Amino acid sequence: MKRQGWLLGFILFFLLGLCATPAQADGIIIPPCDLRPCPPPPCTIEPCPPRPISQLDIRYHHVDVTIDDQVATTRVDQVFYNPNEYSVEGTYVFPLPQDAVVSNFKLWVDGEPVEGKVLAADEARRMYQEIVISLRDPALLEYIGRGAVRASVFPIAPKGERRIQLEYSQVLTAEKGLVRYVYPLNTEKFSARPLEDVSVKVEIRSRQPIRAVYSPTHSVDITREGDSQVLAGWEAKNVLPDTDFALYYSTGESEAFHLLTFRDPGNPDDPDGFFLLLLAPKARAELQAVSKDVILVLDRSGSMEGEKFRQAQDALRYVLRKLNPEDRFYLLAFSTGVETYASGMRPAGDAPEALAWVDGLSAGGSTDINRALLEALSAAGSERPTYVIFLTDGLPTVGELDSSKILANVTRTAGSNIRFFSFGVGYDVDTVLLDSLSSEHHGLSTYVRPDEPLDEVLSAFYERISTPVMTDLQIDFGSMRVYDLYPLPLPDLFAGTQAVVVGRYRDGGAANISLKGKVNGEEQVLEFPEQAFAQDSRSQAGELSALPRLWATRKIGYLLNRIRLTGADQETIDQIVKLSVRYGIITPYTSYLVTEPMPLGVEQQEKIAQDEFAKAQSTSMAPSGEGAFNRAAQEGAMQSAEVAPDAAETGQGMIRVAGQRTFLLSDGVWTDTAFDGQRMKPEVVPFLSEAYFKLAESQADVGAALALGEKVIVVVDGKAYQVGEAGQTATREPARDETPTPRAGPSVTPLPQNTPEVPTPTDAPARTSSPVCAAVILPAAALIGMLIYRRARVI
C-alpha cells in the first residue's frame, strides 16, 4: 500500500507512537480535517479545504485542590462527549506548571488506571517545536520551557462520553513568606467550544494562621473557616479559559505585608515598574479590636415601601446583632422628617431594645437627605473611627434639593474620623451625591439593583468591616520612588480581610518600608525592611505580568469617576484614551476598540481624545437613572478590582493578552498595542524560521504572544517584529499557495499536501500499522491539558 508523502513529516514523529506504541505518542492540538483530492476542474485551491467535522464537547472540568502545610494535592475530574458518527482515540498531554516538581501522578479513564510518562522541559521543548513546525500552528510556543506528562487515551464511541480523572502532588515553595500555587488552566483555550462548566476549588490548611490569600489571575471567592483554614473558589459557565489559575497565600502570627512587583526596563516609553501590596492583620486571637461607632441612616420614604423596606430592616437587625462589646451605635430613620432611636450614641448592650424600635418602623413620606445626614453627623464624636452606613432609594424631594449644597454641608460637619458608606437601592438614586460622599470621606459606594436582596448585600458588607484593627493607614516607601497608588487614601484594615494596593515605582532595588496607623487612638508603626522591587522581570513573567493591566484598570476607574463627579478635562481624557489603548481596557471613550481597527499611533490617540473632550463639553451626564446607576457601579468595580478584566470577554474576541502585552486583531494581524506604525518600522521575521524560534524564547512571555497566530506584530525592548511572511522554516520551504491563517482563539488550518519527507527521529519506534491517507485530531483541552484525537482510514 502506498504512503502519502505529506503525512510522513508528522506521522513519523506522532502517529508512529500513537498507532504502534501508545506510551510513546506525542500529543498536540490539530484542527480536524479530512483531506481529499480536489474536485473536478477548475480547481484553484491547493490543498483542498477541509470538510467540517464537529468538535469534541467538554461537559465539565472540575478541579479540587487541598493544600496541607504547603503540600498540594490536585484532583481533576472531566467529562468529554464525542458528537461524531465515528470513534476517536488519541493522546493526552498535560503541560506542567513552570518550575513545578510533581509526584504521585495518577490518571484514570472511566475509572481504569492509565500509565503516563513525564517529559522533562528540554524533551517537551523539542516536542512542542516539532509539532509547531509540522502543523504550522504556533499555539504551543507559550509552553516552551515547561515539562509535560503524556498518556494514551482509549477510543470514545460515537455519541459517547468518557470521564477522565487526574491526581498529582507537589511541594509548594515559599518566597518571603508567600506561598504560590499554579494550575495550568489556560490549555482549555484550545477547545473549539466553550466549556459548559469549569471550576477550581482550593482548600488551604495550615498549622500556622493563614494571613493573606490572593489570586492575580481570577476573581476568587474567599471563605475563612477559622484562622488556619481557608476555602478559595472560582467557577464559570460557557467559557474558554485562557489564563493559568494562580493563588498566593501566607501564614504566620504577625501582620502580613507582601510585595509583588513587575518591571520591563526594555520598554523605552514606559520603563517604570508596577507593584501590588497585600496587607492583612494578625490572627483574630492575637488582635486588639478597635472600638468603633456605627451610625445607621435609613431612608423610610414612601418609595421604600414593601419588600425593599423589609429587607432594609433585616439588614439593620443584622448590624445591631453583630456589634462588638466596646462598640456604640446611633439609629436614624428619615422621610419628610427624621426619627431617632435615642438622642446620642448608645452602647452595644442597648442593641436588643433597638431591635424592637426597628421592628416598629414603616415606610411613608418624602425624602429629606440633607437634614437626615446633618442630624446623624451631629451625634458623632471625634475620638473613635465612625462608620456611617447610609441607605436610600431616591433623590432628595424636600428640604435642600441641590446635591452640591448637601455635599458641602456634610463636608463642613463631618470630622476626619468619619467613614462614609453609601448604599444606593434601585435606579433612582443620585449617584454623583452618593459617590462624592463616599470618596471624600474615606468610604465607598455600593449599588443594589431592584432585584437584588438588599439585606444580603449589606450584611456581607458589614461582616467585612465589623472589626477594624488599624485605621488611618499611611505607607512610607523609604528611598523607593513610588507614584499613582490606588486606592488612595488607604482603607482601614479589618480582621479577616486584606487590603490590596497597587502603584508604580522607578528603577527598582531594595527599600525599607514602614506602615503607620492608629489602634484605639494610639499610633503604631510596623517596619518591613529590605523589600525587593524587581529591576527586570522579563525573564520571569508568569502571572505577575498581569500587574500592569490591574494597575491600569484601577487608574482608569479612578479617572472615569473623577470626570463623572467633577467634570471632564482634556488631560484626564488623554490619560484614559492612552491607558485604554495600551492595555486593551474598554471605556466609554474607546468602545471603538472592538468595532474598528485600533488607532495605535500617538497622533490618532490624541485626535480621539480631543474629539471625546469636545463631545463631553457639549453633553451632560444625568446623575440618576439606570444608565447612571450602571456607570457608577462599573467605575466603582474598576477602582476596587483585584483582577484585571478578561480581555477576550470584554473585547468580543478582538483583544487578547499575552503576559504583559495586549494585542488587538486588526486586518487579520494580532498587533501589539505598544506598536506605533508612524514611529516604528517592524523587522520581518519569517514564520517558523530559526529567527522566529529565537524570538519566541527571547523573553518569558514572547512565546505566548507569537502563539496567538501566524500573523503577529510584537514589540520587544522597544523594537517591533512582524511575523507572518513566508520564509525558510526550520525543516522545509512552504508552498507559495500556503496562506497563513491568523487565529482568533483556536484556528482551523488544513495540513498541506505533498509535504517533503522529514527525517525520522532516531528514537522513534518502527511503524507496523496500515498506511493512512488522512488524520483527524480533535482539539479539546484534556483536564488541564490537551486531548489529541485522530481518525484513520485505509485506502
PDB file of N, CA and C in Angstrom, residues 70 81 145 176 287 738:
ATOM      1  N   GLN A  70       1.676  23.391  52.841  1.00  0.00           N
ATOM      2  CA  GLN A  70       2.433  23.607  51.602  1.00  0.00           C
ATOM      3  C   GLN A  70       2.576  22.356  50.739  1.00  0.00           C
ATOM      4  N   TYR A  81     -17.478  14.476  25.569  1.00  0.00           N
ATOM      5  CA  TYR A  81     -18.561  13.888  24.776  1.00  0.00           C
ATOM      6  C   TYR A  81     -18.157  13.902  23.309  1.00  0.00           C
ATOM      7  N   GLY A 145       9.767  25.588  27.616  1.00  0.00           N
ATOM      8  CA  GLY A 145      10.375  25.796  28.926  1.00  0.00           C
ATOM      9  C   GLY A 145       9.641  25.079  30.036  1.00  0.00           C
ATOM     10  N   LYS A 176       9.778  34.651  50.727  1.00  0.00           N
ATOM     11  CA  LYS A 176       9.493  35.751  51.637  1.00  0.00           C
ATOM     12  C   LYS A 176       8.123  35.586  52.298  1.00  0.00           C
ATOM     13  N   LEU A 287      -5.437  39.703  67.942  1.00  0.00           N
ATOM     14  CA  LEU A 287      -5.811  41.070  67.606  1.00  0.00           C
ATOM     15  C   LEU A 287      -6.338  41.857  68.803  1.00  0.00           C
ATOM     16  N   GLU A 738       0.427  28.392   0.251  1.00  0.00           N
ATOM     17  CA  GLU A 738       0.025  28.178   1.633  1.00  0.00           C
ATOM     18  C   GLU A 738      -0.153  29.530   2.297  1.00  0.00           C
TER      19      GLU A 738
END
